[in-house]
CSV table of C-alpha atoms and ligand atoms in Angstrom, one decimal:
chain,number,residue,atom,x,y,z
A,1,MET,CA,-35.7,-23.8,-30.8
A,2,THR,CA,-39.0,-25.7,-31.2
A,3,PHE,CA,-40.5,-24.1,-28.1
A,4,LYS,CA,-41.5,-20.5,-27.3
A,5,ARG,CA,-41.9,-18.7,-24.0
A,6,SER,CA,-45.6,-17.9,-25.0
A,7,GLU,CA,-46.4,-21.7,-24.7
A,8,PHE,CA,-45.6,-21.5,-21.0
A,9,PRO,CA,-47.8,-20.1,-18.2
A,10,LYS,CA,-47.3,-16.6,-17.0
A,11,GLY,CA,-44.6,-16.4,-14.3
A,12,PHE,CA,-42.8,-19.6,-15.5
A,13,GLN,CA,-39.1,-19.1,-14.7
A,14,PHE,CA,-36.6,-19.8,-17.5
A,15,ALA,CA,-33.2,-19.9,-15.8
A,16,ALA,CA,-29.6,-20.9,-16.3
A,17,ALA,CA,-27.3,-22.4,-13.6
A,18,THR,CA,-23.7,-22.4,-12.6
A,19,SER,CA,-21.9,-23.1,-9.3
A,20,SER,CA,-19.4,-21.2,-7.4
A,21,TYR,CA,-16.3,-23.4,-7.6
A,22,GLN,CA,-17.0,-24.2,-11.2
A,23,ILE,CA,-16.9,-20.6,-12.4
A,24,GLU,CA,-15.7,-18.0,-9.9
A,25,GLY,CA,-12.0,-18.5,-9.6
A,26,HIS,CA,-11.5,-19.8,-6.1
A,27,GLY,CA,-8.0,-18.4,-5.9
A,28,HIS,CA,-9.3,-14.8,-5.8
A,29,GLY,CA,-11.0,-12.7,-3.1
A,30,GLY,CA,-9.8,-14.3,0.1
A,31,ALA,CA,-11.6,-17.7,-0.2
A,32,GLY,CA,-10.2,-20.4,2.1
A,33,PRO,CA,-8.9,-23.8,0.9
A,34,THR,CA,-11.5,-26.5,0.1
A,35,HIS,CA,-11.5,-30.2,-0.2
A,36,TRP,CA,-11.7,-29.8,-4.0
A,37,ASP,CA,-8.4,-28.0,-4.0
A,38,THR,CA,-6.7,-30.8,-2.1
A,39,PHE,CA,-8.5,-33.5,-4.1
A,40,ALA,CA,-7.4,-31.9,-7.4
A,41,ALA,CA,-3.8,-31.6,-6.1
A,42,THR,CA,-3.6,-35.3,-5.5
A,43,PRO,CA,-2.4,-37.1,-8.7
A,44,GLY,CA,-4.9,-39.3,-10.5
A,45,ASN,CA,-8.1,-37.6,-9.1
A,46,VAL,CA,-8.7,-34.9,-11.8
A,47,VAL,CA,-7.9,-34.8,-15.5
A,48,ARG,CA,-4.5,-33.0,-15.8
A,49,ALA,CA,-4.9,-32.1,-12.0
A,50,GLU,CA,-7.0,-29.1,-13.1
A,51,ASN,CA,-8.6,-27.1,-10.3
A,52,GLY,CA,-11.0,-24.2,-9.8
A,53,ALA,CA,-8.4,-21.5,-8.9
A,54,ILE,CA,-9.2,-19.5,-12.0
A,55,ALA,CA,-12.1,-21.3,-13.6
A,56,CYS,CA,-14.0,-18.7,-15.7
A,57,ASP,CA,-12.8,-15.8,-13.5
A,58,HIS,CA,-16.4,-14.9,-12.9
A,59,TYR,CA,-15.1,-13.2,-9.7
A,60,HIS,CA,-13.7,-10.4,-11.8
A,61,ARG,CA,-16.0,-10.7,-14.8
A,62,MET,CA,-19.3,-10.7,-13.0
A,63,ASP,CA,-20.7,-7.7,-14.8
A,64,GLU,CA,-19.9,-9.1,-18.2
A,65,ASP,CA,-21.6,-12.4,-17.2
A,66,LEU,CA,-24.6,-10.6,-15.8
A,67,ASP,CA,-25.0,-8.7,-19.1
A,68,LEU,CA,-24.8,-12.0,-21.0
A,69,MET,CA,-27.6,-13.4,-18.8
A,70,GLN,CA,-29.7,-10.4,-19.5
A,71,GLY,CA,-29.0,-10.7,-23.3
A,72,LEU,CA,-30.3,-14.3,-23.0
A,73,GLY,CA,-33.6,-13.0,-21.6
A,74,LEU,CA,-33.4,-15.1,-18.4
A,75,ASP,CA,-36.1,-14.8,-15.7
A,76,ALA,CA,-33.8,-16.3,-13.1
A,77,TYR,CA,-30.2,-17.4,-12.5
A,78,ARG,CA,-29.3,-20.3,-10.3
A,79,PHE,CA,-26.0,-19.9,-8.5
A,80,SER,CA,-24.3,-21.2,-5.4
A,81,THR,CA,-22.5,-19.6,-2.6
A,82,SER,CA,-19.0,-20.8,-1.8
A,83,TRP,CA,-18.8,-21.7,1.9
A,84,ALA,CA,-15.1,-21.1,2.0
A,85,ARG,CA,-15.4,-17.8,0.2
A,86,VAL,CA,-17.8,-16.6,2.9
A,87,LEU,CA,-16.1,-18.4,5.9
A,88,PRO,CA,-12.5,-19.3,4.9
A,89,GLU,CA,-12.2,-21.6,7.9
A,90,GLY,CA,-15.7,-23.0,7.5
A,91,ARG,CA,-16.7,-21.4,10.8
A,92,GLY,CA,-15.8,-18.2,12.6
A,93,THR,CA,-14.8,-14.9,11.1
A,94,PRO,CA,-16.5,-14.1,7.7
A,95,ASN,CA,-14.5,-12.8,4.8
A,96,ALA,CA,-16.0,-9.4,4.1
A,97,ASP,CA,-15.0,-9.5,0.4
A,98,GLY,CA,-16.8,-12.8,0.0
A,99,LEU,CA,-20.0,-11.5,1.5
A,100,ASP,CA,-19.7,-8.3,-0.7
A,101,PHE,CA,-19.2,-10.4,-3.8
A,102,TYR,CA,-22.6,-12.3,-3.3
A,103,ASP,CA,-24.3,-9.0,-2.3
A,104,ARG,CA,-23.1,-7.5,-5.6
A,105,LEU,CA,-24.2,-10.5,-7.5
A,106,VAL,CA,-27.7,-10.4,-6.1
A,107,ASP,CA,-28.1,-6.7,-6.7
A,108,GLY,CA,-26.6,-7.1,-10.2
A,109,LEU,CA,-29.3,-9.7,-11.0
A,110,LEU,CA,-32.1,-7.7,-9.6
A,111,LYS,CA,-31.0,-4.6,-11.5
A,112,ARG,CA,-31.3,-6.6,-14.7
A,113,GLY,CA,-34.7,-8.0,-13.8
A,114,ILE,CA,-33.3,-11.6,-13.1
A,115,ASN,CA,-34.5,-13.5,-10.0
A,116,PRO,CA,-31.6,-14.9,-7.9
A,117,MET,CA,-32.0,-18.6,-7.1
A,118,ALA,CA,-29.4,-19.5,-4.4
A,119,THR,CA,-27.9,-22.8,-3.5
A,120,LEU,CA,-25.9,-22.8,-0.3
A,121,TYR,CA,-23.6,-25.8,-1.0
A,122,HIS,CA,-22.5,-27.0,-4.4
A,123,TRP,CA,-19.6,-29.3,-3.3
A,124,GLU,CA,-16.6,-27.2,-2.2
A,125,LEU,CA,-16.3,-28.0,1.5
A,126,PRO,CA,-13.9,-25.8,3.4
A,127,ALA,CA,-10.7,-27.8,4.1
A,128,ALA,CA,-10.9,-27.0,7.8
A,129,LEU,CA,-14.2,-28.8,8.0
A,130,ALA,CA,-13.0,-31.7,5.8
A,131,ASP,CA,-10.2,-32.1,8.4
A,132,LEU,CA,-12.9,-32.7,11.0
A,133,GLY,CA,-14.5,-35.5,9.0
A,134,GLY,CA,-16.7,-33.3,6.7
A,135,TRP,CA,-20.0,-35.0,5.8
A,136,ARG,CA,-19.1,-37.9,8.1
A,137,ASN,CA,-19.2,-35.7,11.2
A,138,PRO,CA,-22.8,-35.3,12.6
A,139,ASP,CA,-21.9,-31.7,13.6
A,140,ILE,CA,-21.9,-30.7,9.9
A,141,SER,CA,-25.6,-30.0,10.1
A,142,HIS,CA,-24.9,-27.2,12.7
A,143,TRP,CA,-21.9,-25.9,10.6
A,144,LEU,CA,-24.1,-25.7,7.5
A,145,ALA,CA,-26.9,-24.0,9.4
A,146,ASP,CA,-24.4,-21.4,10.8
A,147,PHE,CA,-23.1,-20.8,7.3
A,148,ALA,CA,-26.7,-20.4,6.1
A,149,THR,CA,-27.3,-17.8,8.7
A,150,VAL,CA,-24.2,-15.8,7.8
A,151,ILE,CA,-24.8,-15.7,4.1
A,152,MET,CA,-28.6,-15.3,4.3
A,153,ARG,CA,-28.3,-12.5,6.7
A,154,ARG,CA,-26.6,-10.7,3.9
A,155,ILE,CA,-28.6,-11.7,0.8
A,156,GLY,CA,-31.6,-13.6,2.2
A,157,ASP,CA,-33.9,-10.6,1.9
A,158,ARG,CA,-33.4,-10.4,-1.9
A,159,VAL,CA,-33.2,-14.0,-3.1
A,160,TYR,CA,-36.1,-15.4,-5.1
A,161,SER,CA,-35.5,-18.9,-3.7
A,162,ALA,CA,-32.9,-20.9,-1.8
A,163,ALA,CA,-32.0,-24.5,-1.4
A,164,PRO,CA,-29.4,-25.9,1.0
A,165,ILE,CA,-27.6,-28.5,-1.0
A,166,ASN,CA,-27.1,-29.4,-4.7
A,167,GLU,CA,-27.5,-33.1,-5.5
A,168,PRO,CA,-27.2,-35.0,-2.3
A,169,TRP,CA,-26.3,-38.2,-4.2
A,170,CYS,CA,-23.1,-36.6,-5.5
A,171,VAL,CA,-22.2,-35.2,-2.1
A,172,ALA,CA,-22.7,-38.5,-0.4
A,173,TRP,CA,-22.5,-41.6,-2.7
A,174,LEU,CA,-20.4,-40.4,-5.6
A,175,SER,CA,-17.9,-38.8,-3.2
A,176,HIS,CA,-17.8,-41.3,-0.3
A,177,PHE,CA,-18.6,-44.7,-1.8
A,178,MET,CA,-17.5,-44.4,-5.4
A,179,GLY,CA,-14.6,-42.0,-4.7
A,180,HIS,CA,-15.0,-40.0,-7.9
A,181,HIS,CA,-15.4,-36.6,-6.2
A,182,ALA,CA,-13.8,-35.0,-3.2
A,183,PRO,CA,-13.1,-36.3,-0.6
A,184,GLY,CA,-12.5,-39.3,-2.8
A,185,LEU,CA,-13.4,-42.0,-0.3
A,186,ARG,CA,-14.5,-45.5,-1.1
A,187,ASP,CA,-15.9,-46.6,2.2
A,188,ILE,CA,-19.4,-47.9,3.0
A,189,ARG,CA,-19.5,-46.5,6.5
A,190,ALA,CA,-18.3,-43.1,5.3
A,191,ALA,CA,-21.0,-43.2,2.6
A,192,ALA,CA,-23.8,-44.2,5.0
A,193,HIS,CA,-22.9,-41.4,7.3
A,194,ALA,CA,-22.7,-38.9,4.5
A,195,MET,CA,-26.0,-40.1,3.0
A,196,HIS,CA,-27.7,-39.3,6.3
A,197,HIS,CA,-25.8,-36.1,7.3
A,198,VAL,CA,-26.5,-34.5,3.9
A,199,LEU,CA,-30.1,-34.7,4.8
A,200,THR,CA,-29.8,-33.6,8.5
A,201,GLY,CA,-27.7,-30.7,7.1
A,202,HIS,CA,-30.5,-29.8,4.7
A,203,GLY,CA,-33.0,-29.9,7.5
A,204,ARG,CA,-31.1,-27.6,9.9
A,205,ALA,CA,-30.2,-25.2,7.1
A,206,VAL,CA,-33.8,-24.9,6.2
A,207,GLN,CA,-34.7,-24.2,9.8
A,208,ALA,CA,-31.9,-21.5,10.0
A,209,MET,CA,-33.2,-19.8,6.8
A,210,ARG,CA,-36.8,-19.9,7.9
A,211,ALA,CA,-35.8,-18.3,11.2
A,212,LEU,CA,-34.3,-15.4,9.2
A,213,GLY,CA,-37.5,-15.1,7.2
A,214,VAL,CA,-36.0,-16.3,3.9
A,215,LYS,CA,-38.8,-17.2,1.5
A,216,ASN,CA,-39.3,-19.9,-1.0
A,217,LEU,CA,-37.1,-22.7,0.3
A,218,GLY,CA,-36.6,-26.0,-1.5
A,219,ALA,CA,-34.4,-29.1,-2.1
A,220,VAL,CA,-32.5,-30.0,-5.3
A,221,CYS,CA,-32.0,-33.7,-6.1
A,222,ASN,CA,-30.5,-35.4,-9.1
A,223,PHE,CA,-32.2,-38.3,-11.0
A,224,GLU,CA,-31.2,-40.9,-13.5
A,225,TYR,CA,-33.7,-43.1,-15.2
A,226,VAL,CA,-32.7,-46.7,-14.6
A,227,HIS,CA,-33.1,-49.5,-17.1
A,228,PRO,CA,-32.3,-53.1,-16.1
A,229,ALA,CA,-29.5,-54.3,-18.5
A,230,ASP,CA,-31.6,-57.3,-19.6
A,231,ASP,CA,-34.9,-59.0,-18.7
A,232,THR,CA,-33.6,-61.3,-16.0
A,233,ALA,CA,-34.9,-61.1,-12.4
A,234,GLU,CA,-31.3,-60.4,-11.3
A,235,ALA,CA,-31.0,-57.4,-13.5
A,236,ALA,CA,-34.4,-56.1,-12.3
A,237,ALA,CA,-33.2,-56.4,-8.7
A,238,ALA,CA,-29.9,-54.7,-9.4
A,239,ALA,CA,-31.7,-51.9,-11.2
A,240,ARG,CA,-34.2,-51.5,-8.4
A,241,LEU,CA,-31.4,-51.1,-5.8
A,242,TYR,CA,-29.5,-48.6,-8.0
A,243,ASP,CA,-32.8,-46.7,-8.3
A,244,GLY,CA,-33.2,-46.8,-4.5
A,245,ILE,CA,-29.8,-45.4,-3.8
A,246,TYR,CA,-29.9,-42.8,-6.6
A,247,ASN,CA,-33.5,-41.7,-6.9
A,248,ARG,CA,-35.5,-42.8,-3.9
A,249,PHE,CA,-33.2,-42.5,-0.8
A,250,PHE,CA,-33.2,-38.7,-0.5
A,251,LEU,CA,-36.8,-38.1,-1.6
A,252,GLY,CA,-37.8,-40.8,0.9
A,253,GLY,CA,-36.0,-38.9,3.7
A,254,LEU,CA,-37.3,-35.5,2.7
A,255,PHE,CA,-40.9,-36.4,1.9
A,256,LYS,CA,-41.8,-39.8,3.5
A,257,GLY,CA,-39.7,-39.9,6.7
A,258,ALA,CA,-38.2,-43.2,5.6
A,259,TYR,CA,-35.4,-44.7,3.5
A,260,PRO,CA,-36.0,-47.5,0.9
A,261,PRO,CA,-35.8,-50.9,2.7
A,262,GLU,CA,-33.6,-52.5,0.0
A,263,VAL,CA,-31.0,-49.7,0.5
A,264,MET,CA,-31.1,-50.1,4.2
A,265,GLU,CA,-30.3,-53.8,3.8
A,266,GLY,CA,-26.8,-52.7,2.9
A,267,LEU,CA,-26.5,-49.4,4.8
A,268,ALA,CA,-28.2,-50.1,8.2
A,269,PRO,CA,-25.2,-51.6,9.9
A,270,HIS,CA,-23.1,-48.5,9.0
A,271,MET,CA,-25.6,-45.7,9.8
A,272,PRO,CA,-24.8,-43.1,12.4
A,273,LYS,CA,-26.3,-43.7,15.9
A,274,GLY,CA,-29.9,-42.6,16.3
A,275,TRP,CA,-30.5,-42.0,12.6
A,276,GLN,CA,-34.1,-43.2,12.9
A,277,ASP,CA,-34.9,-40.2,15.2
A,278,ASP,CA,-33.9,-37.5,12.6
A,279,PHE,CA,-36.7,-37.6,10.2
A,280,ASP,CA,-38.6,-34.7,11.8
A,281,LEU,CA,-35.5,-32.6,11.3
A,282,ILE,CA,-35.0,-33.8,7.7
A,283,GLY,CA,-38.6,-33.4,6.7
A,284,GLN,CA,-38.9,-29.7,7.1
A,285,PRO,CA,-41.8,-28.3,5.1
A,286,LEU,CA,-40.6,-27.1,1.7
A,287,ASP,CA,-42.0,-24.7,-0.8
A,288,TRP,CA,-40.7,-26.5,-3.9
A,289,CYS,CA,-38.6,-29.4,-5.1
A,290,GLY,CA,-35.9,-29.2,-7.8
A,291,LEU,CA,-35.0,-31.9,-10.2
A,292,ASN,CA,-31.6,-32.2,-12.0
A,293,TYR,CA,-31.8,-34.6,-14.9
A,294,TYR,CA,-29.3,-35.5,-17.6
A,295,THR,CA,-29.4,-39.2,-18.6
A,296,CYS,CA,-30.4,-42.8,-18.1
A,297,LYS,CA,-28.3,-45.8,-17.0
A,298,ARG,CA,-28.4,-49.6,-17.8
A,299,ILE,CA,-27.8,-51.6,-14.7
A,300,ALA,CA,-26.6,-55.2,-14.4
A,301,PRO,CA,-25.8,-57.4,-11.4
A,302,VAL,CA,-22.1,-57.7,-10.5
A,303,LYS,CA,-20.7,-60.5,-8.3
A,304,GLY,CA,-19.2,-59.3,-5.1
A,305,ALA,CA,-20.0,-57.2,-2.1
A,306,TRP,CA,-23.2,-55.2,-1.7
A,307,PRO,CA,-24.6,-53.3,-3.7
A,308,GLY,CA,-23.5,-55.8,-6.4
A,309,HIS,CA,-24.4,-53.8,-9.4
A,310,GLY,CA,-22.7,-51.9,-12.3
A,311,GLU,CA,-23.4,-49.9,-15.4
A,312,VAL,CA,-23.3,-51.3,-18.9
A,313,PRO,CA,-23.2,-49.2,-22.1
A,314,GLY,CA,-26.6,-48.5,-23.8
A,315,PRO,CA,-27.5,-48.0,-27.5
A,316,LEU,CA,-28.7,-44.4,-27.6
A,317,PRO,CA,-26.8,-41.4,-28.9
A,318,LYS,CA,-24.4,-40.0,-26.3
A,319,THR,CA,-23.1,-36.7,-25.1
A,320,GLN,CA,-19.5,-35.7,-24.6
A,321,MET,CA,-19.8,-37.2,-21.1
A,322,GLY,CA,-20.7,-40.6,-22.7
A,323,TRP,CA,-24.2,-40.2,-21.2
A,324,GLU,CA,-27.1,-41.5,-23.3
A,325,ILE,CA,-29.7,-38.9,-24.4
A,326,TYR,CA,-33.1,-40.0,-23.0
A,327,PRO,CA,-35.5,-37.1,-22.6
A,328,GLU,CA,-38.3,-39.5,-21.7
A,329,GLY,CA,-36.7,-39.9,-18.3
A,330,LEU,CA,-37.3,-36.2,-17.5
A,331,GLU,CA,-41.0,-36.6,-18.4
A,332,TYR,CA,-41.2,-39.7,-16.2
A,333,PHE,CA,-39.5,-38.1,-13.2
A,334,LEU,CA,-41.6,-34.9,-13.2
A,335,LYS,CA,-44.8,-37.0,-13.1
A,336,TRP,CA,-43.4,-39.6,-10.7
A,337,VAL,CA,-41.9,-37.1,-8.1
A,338,ASP,CA,-45.2,-35.2,-8.1
A,339,THR,CA,-47.5,-38.3,-7.7
A,340,GLU,CA,-45.3,-40.3,-5.4
A,341,TYR,CA,-43.6,-37.7,-3.2
A,342,THR,CA,-44.3,-34.0,-3.5
A,343,LYS,CA,-48.0,-34.2,-4.3
A,344,GLY,CA,-48.7,-30.8,-5.8
A,345,LEU,CA,-45.7,-28.9,-4.5
A,346,PRO,CA,-44.2,-26.7,-7.2
A,347,LEU,CA,-41.5,-28.4,-9.2
A,348,TYR,CA,-38.5,-26.9,-11.0
A,349,VAL,CA,-36.1,-28.4,-13.4
A,350,THR,CA,-33.1,-27.0,-11.6
A,351,GLU,CA,-30.5,-28.5,-14.1
A,352,SER,CA,-30.5,-30.1,-17.5
A,353,GLY,CA,-28.1,-29.8,-20.4
A,354,MET,CA,-25.4,-31.6,-22.3
A,355,ALA,CA,-21.6,-31.5,-22.7
A,356,ASN,CA,-20.4,-31.2,-26.3
A,357,ALA,CA,-16.9,-30.8,-27.7
A,358,ASP,CA,-17.8,-27.2,-28.8
A,359,ARG,CA,-15.6,-24.7,-30.6
A,360,ALA,CA,-16.3,-21.0,-30.5
A,361,ASP,CA,-16.7,-20.9,-34.3
A,362,GLN,CA,-19.0,-23.9,-34.8
A,363,PRO,CA,-22.8,-24.1,-34.2
A,364,ASP,CA,-23.7,-26.4,-31.3
A,365,GLN,CA,-26.7,-27.9,-33.0
A,366,ALA,CA,-26.4,-31.1,-30.8
A,367,ARG,CA,-27.1,-28.9,-27.8
A,368,ILE,CA,-30.1,-27.2,-29.5
A,369,ASP,CA,-31.5,-30.6,-30.2
A,370,TYR,CA,-30.9,-31.8,-26.7
A,371,LEU,CA,-32.6,-28.8,-25.1
A,372,ASN,CA,-35.6,-29.0,-27.5
A,373,ALA,CA,-36.1,-32.6,-26.7
A,374,HIS,CA,-35.9,-32.1,-23.0
A,375,VAL,CA,-38.1,-29.0,-22.8
A,376,ALA,CA,-40.6,-30.9,-24.9
A,377,ALA,CA,-40.5,-33.8,-22.4
A,378,ALA,CA,-41.2,-31.2,-19.6
A,379,GLN,CA,-44.1,-29.8,-21.6
A,380,ARG,CA,-45.6,-33.3,-21.9
A,381,ALA,CA,-45.3,-33.7,-18.1
A,382,MET,CA,-47.0,-30.4,-17.6
A,383,ALA,CA,-49.8,-31.3,-19.9
A,384,ALA,CA,-50.2,-34.5,-17.8
A,385,GLY,CA,-50.5,-32.3,-14.6
A,386,ALA,CA,-47.0,-32.0,-13.2
A,387,PRO,CA,-46.8,-28.6,-11.5
A,388,LEU,CA,-43.7,-27.4,-13.2
A,389,LYS,CA,-42.9,-23.8,-12.5
A,390,GLY,CA,-39.5,-23.3,-14.1
A,391,TYR,CA,-36.8,-24.8,-16.2
A,392,THR,CA,-33.1,-24.2,-15.7
A,393,PHE,CA,-30.4,-24.9,-18.3
A,394,TRP,CA,-27.0,-26.3,-17.2
A,395,SER,CA,-25.0,-24.4,-17.8
A,396,LEU,CA,-24.8,-20.6,-18.5
A,397,MET,CA,-21.2,-21.1,-19.6
A,398,ASP,CA,-18.5,-23.7,-20.1
A,399,ASN,CA,-16.8,-24.4,-16.7
A,400,TYR,CA,-14.9,-26.7,-14.5
A,401,GLU,CA,-16.5,-30.1,-14.8
A,402,TRP,CA,-15.0,-31.4,-11.6
A,403,ALA,CA,-12.9,-34.6,-11.9
A,404,LEU,CA,-13.1,-34.2,-15.7
A,405,GLY,CA,-11.5,-30.8,-15.7
A,406,TYR,CA,-12.2,-28.1,-18.4
A,407,GLU,CA,-12.7,-30.2,-21.5
A,408,LYS,CA,-16.4,-31.1,-21.0
A,409,ARG,CA,-18.3,-28.2,-22.3
A,410,PHE,CA,-21.9,-27.7,-21.0
A,411,GLY,CA,-22.2,-24.0,-21.6
A,412,LEU,CA,-24.6,-21.9,-23.7
A,413,ILE,CA,-21.6,-19.6,-23.8
A,414,HIS,CA,-18.2,-20.8,-24.9
A,415,VAL,CA,-15.3,-19.9,-22.7
A,416,ASP,CA,-11.7,-19.9,-24.0
A,417,PHE,CA,-9.8,-21.1,-20.9
A,418,GLU,CA,-6.6,-19.5,-22.2
A,419,THR,CA,-8.0,-16.0,-22.7
A,420,LEU,CA,-11.2,-16.3,-20.7
A,421,LYS,CA,-13.1,-14.8,-23.6
A,422,ARG,CA,-16.8,-15.5,-23.7
A,423,THR,CA,-18.5,-16.3,-27.0
A,424,PRO,CA,-22.3,-17.0,-27.0
A,425,LYS,CA,-22.9,-20.3,-28.9
A,426,ALA,CA,-25.7,-20.9,-31.4
A,427,SER,CA,-27.7,-22.5,-28.6
A,428,TYR,CA,-27.5,-19.2,-26.6
A,429,HIS,CA,-28.9,-17.2,-29.6
A,430,ALA,CA,-31.6,-19.8,-30.3
A,431,LEU,CA,-32.7,-19.8,-26.7
A,432,ALA,CA,-32.7,-16.0,-26.6
A,433,ALA,CA,-35.0,-16.0,-29.6
A,434,ALA,CA,-37.3,-18.6,-28.0
A,435,LEU,CA,-37.5,-16.6,-24.7
A,436,ALA,CA,-38.1,-13.3,-26.6
A,437,SER,CA,-41.0,-14.9,-28.5
B,1,LIG,O1,-21.4,-29.8,-13.6
B,1,LIG,C1,-22.3,-30.6,-12.9
B,1,LIG,C2,-22.9,-29.8,-11.8
B,1,LIG,O2,-22.0,-29.3,-10.9
B,1,LIG,C3,-23.9,-30.6,-11.0
B,1,LIG,N1,-24.9,-31.3,-11.9
B,1,LIG,C4,-24.4,-32.0,-13.0
B,1,LIG,C5,-23.4,-31.1,-13.8
B,1,LIG,C6,-22.9,-31.9,-15.0
B,1,LIG,O3,-22.2,-33.0,-14.6
């Protein structure tokens, strides 16, 4: 690596991230069905109809995975808690094995000197709650707060940090307007409701965790740097609207008590009743803000219904996801989020990394280059004053990449999905050396 731990301030948290459905093996341990199981079981939604029933079998291989984290020299590990593993029906009676599992995980991390960074919800909604409308139902904020209470009563005394929801844009827009993720809806009213309820859910979950005394609470949003596809006014307007929906809607709700006006031009007629009164709930004071960053997009106007924009291919080198590699965007967002929204609040890069068609026996130099370029971008932002306190690599290990199944490999550790054998990649060894230095 071109960076070393010694270049970072004392206490800076180097972390790796995963999420529950992507690694645990949802078929084990008494977890209830989720909308990802049913989405994946419906032809055409997921490559080869793959699902998270086995995934990396982390449920049974937790100790091996914890040892690998320790070998990497991580300061922290960002994981999520599966709602349906803890509450198989989404509400009601907890699954004792599920609570025990997260208890063991947190203790296993602490025993190895690794700080547990918890995210309550990383996308696998219990099917029983999906049946009730899921993120379209305003009651979901209460359901999420109740789940927060159940899981944090068990582990909240020992987590380093907690955030309610991973990537609200994916939960709401990607899943209810674009239809790419569960529940696979393509409906503007469903999307408008989900966009708002993901934030009321965040607010109520923060309240519930504060009431229990859980410390160090934050929010995790994802960001894409937006380039207009050309230099016309139409492309500029299309890009501005894309940026509003993707990058400014959730931060606006969380930190400014308002949504971007150009986004509301399309969404206002479809919003849930009384949405304007929810900003006090949404804007709970936070201790930090997390940024997930991977790529940039080129946006062009498209004739047709609002929002009337679409992506066009760009010229930069791309990852296995077809995503352009644009580290400058990370530097931009770390500075912009701080100056425009969070104003001195600690920031964390809560995800960044690349998918590559890795094999266990070949060095993943492309990932080493990607990580170097993005960490360097973060260092430039820090030099310019961004209060960055930690950097999280996505992902600890190859895992279930949602609708794209198991072939997109983001891991520092290779997983053979036939044998479930873990093999640290060259990037793992390079990062371990950088963190030991
Ligand atoms: O795998 C996902 C993760 O679940 C959320 N952030 C982006 C990653 C890569 O697509």
